[in-house]
Amino acid sequence: MNPSPSSQTWSQRFETALHPAIAQFNASIGFDIELIEYDLTGSQAHAKMLAKTGIISPEEGEQLVQGLEMIRQEYRRGEFNPGVEEEDVHFAVEHRLTQLLGDVAKKLHTARSRNDQVGADTRLYLRDQIHHIQTQLRQFQQALLSLAQANVETLIPGYTHLQRAQPLSLAHHLLAYVDMIQRDSARLADLLHRVNISPLGCGALAGTPFPIDRHYTAELLGFESAYANSLDGVSDRDFAIEFACAASLILVHLSRLSEEIILWASEEFSFITLTDRCATGSSIMPQKKNPDVPELVRGKTGRVFGHLQSLLVMVKGLPLAYNKDFQEDKEALFDTVNTVRACLQAMTILLEEGLEFRPTRLADAVASDFSNATDVADYLAAKGVPFREAYNLVGKVVKTSLSANKLLKDLTLEEWRSLHPAFESDIYDAIAPRQVVAARNSVGGTGFDQVRQALAAAAERLKAEAEN
Ligand code: ARG
């Protein structure tokens, strides 16, 4: 009988093959095939190192590198599709290499363990994905920035407690998200240093008796350094957890914007219209246009938080060093990456072509509320009335106006003066929405001058980063 690949994998200590259900249970090939290109690249670097240090001959090293390259081409042509009998991507590659090269392939695993190998693969994968996500973050910021540039003087109600508070430049509102995403980018750049460390050469847990050159493999693979402690090198998953945490914050930001867009698109707010490009209909209510994109982004956020939780719990009780529990990191990590990337892409498209602001409706909104009440108090305070006294006076006038069904702009000069003699006819200008916004020109405020400066700074920063 032909032994199955998995019974061949183990040393001769084993006599019978795995129970098929256990083989299935144990296997990770169904998902870790995602790592194949990194596994091949990592193995090529390892083979070169073995040759450079004289552990294998230069010819053997060259053969291994070529053989691994052949597997890469087979995989890219769709001809390499290992099944569950291979257990995982590392064994699958080694078996295929043995079929292609014969005995020399059996030298590849010298001075290496799947424990340091899988750690290297995962880090190479994540490093690439972080670069893609950084690019997508920039594209998303660019979409926010373009909308902001077109809407410096568009006013929108600003809220605290979801109660109308003070009007804002719409650009200022959008720029807040640009800044949040900037922190996300910075977080990724920072954690990338801790992703980009080579565990190769840590072996199973204790290092290896062979005269390997860990710095050479690290250098070939573009790692910034190599783990100083072999036990730490094979059992560290902090980098995956840090990434899941950074990914969760990206989604927190996307989810908050999603929630605002969903509110803005409601009949009650009516601040935006969803275009047909990104909205969906109802199967029963013909009048409806649903904000599925932001709703899905909001919904998918929970799933990424879940992966962060899984990774934390996966690691917390593990004794050093490698434990098979680590195999569970991959699906969490891959799905986190895929979800963040899909959400960033969808939200960027939504901003670029999925929504239209309704300027008239927004102008009406900011002109028909009491969100200029602080400005009346500020007006008096600027004339020497203590702010708290002014605040109390304005509270009173809001109350009487509300019961008279009037807005502050409808009060006559006499009415203002009966409240306080300091009022003059310039009060009307001071409480007009445009002036209310323009006046908040403190650093970082919504005043148009500040917003223009912030826009220019963000545009310059994005441009510099894109060129980098
Ligand atoms: N498939 C395994 C994983 O993903 C590879 C490492 C296996 N190591 C071991 N000692 N069984 O973690």
mmCIF file of C-alpha atoms and ligand atoms in Angstrom, residues 10 26-29 31-32 35 87-90 113-115 118 237 322-330, ligand 1:
data_model
loop_
_atom_site.group_PDB
_atom_site.id
_atom_site.type_symbol
_atom_site.label_atom_id
_atom_site.label_comp_id
_atom_site.label_asym_id
_atom_site.label_seq_id
_atom_site.Cartn_x
_atom_site.Cartn_y
_atom_site.Cartn_z
ATOM 1 C CA TRP A 10 6.976 11.969 10.285
ATOM 2 C CA ASN A 26 -4.946 19.047 12.031
ATOM 3 C CA ALA A 27 -4.550 20.477 8.546
ATOM 4 C CA SER A 28 -4.103 24.152 7.809
ATOM 5 C CA ILE A 29 -3.480 23.844 4.059
ATOM 6 C CA PHE A 31 -6.070 28.499 4.521
ATOM 7 C CA ASP A 32 -2.292 28.733 4.872
ATOM 8 C CA LEU A 35 1.293 32.110 2.531
ATOM 9 C CA GLU A 87 -1.256 19.078 6.206
ATOM 10 C CA ASP A 88 0.147 22.524 5.652
ATOM 11 C CA VAL A 89 1.794 24.761 3.079
ATOM 12 C CA HIS A 90 5.287 24.045 4.433
ATOM 13 C CA SER A 113 11.845 24.064 11.925
ATOM 14 C CA ARG A 114 8.320 24.779 10.776
ATOM 15 C CA ASN A 115 8.129 26.893 13.921
ATOM 16 C CA VAL A 118 5.760 29.764 9.779
ATOM 17 C CA ARG A 237 2.593 36.748 18.184
ATOM 18 C CA TYR A 322 5.519 27.036 19.982
ATOM 19 C CA ASN A 323 2.101 25.521 20.580
ATOM 20 C CA LYS A 324 -0.231 24.319 17.872
ATOM 21 C CA ASP A 325 -2.741 26.905 19.076
ATOM 22 C CA PHE A 326 -0.696 29.305 16.944
ATOM 23 C CA GLN A 327 -2.086 27.722 13.807
ATOM 24 C CA GLU A 328 -5.297 29.551 14.720
ATOM 25 C CA ASP A 329 -3.651 32.942 14.202
ATOM 26 C CA LYS A 330 -3.846 32.700 10.424
HETATM 27 N N1 ARG B 1 0.793 24.741 10.300
HETATM 28 C C1 ARG B 1 1.550 25.095 11.440
HETATM 29 C C2 ARG B 1 1.085 26.452 11.955
HETATM 30 O O1 ARG B 1 0.409 27.093 11.248
HETATM 31 C C3 ARG B 1 3.000 25.172 11.105
HETATM 32 C C4 ARG B 1 3.916 24.995 12.276
HETATM 33 C C5 ARG B 1 3.804 23.630 12.827
HETATM 34 N N2 ARG B 1 4.743 23.373 13.827
HETATM 35 C C6 ARG B 1 4.663 22.296 14.636
HETATM 36 N N3 ARG B 1 5.576 22.156 15.517
HETATM 37 N N4 ARG B 1 3.666 21.458 14.535
HETATM 38 O O2 ARG B 1 1.374 26.897 13.059
#
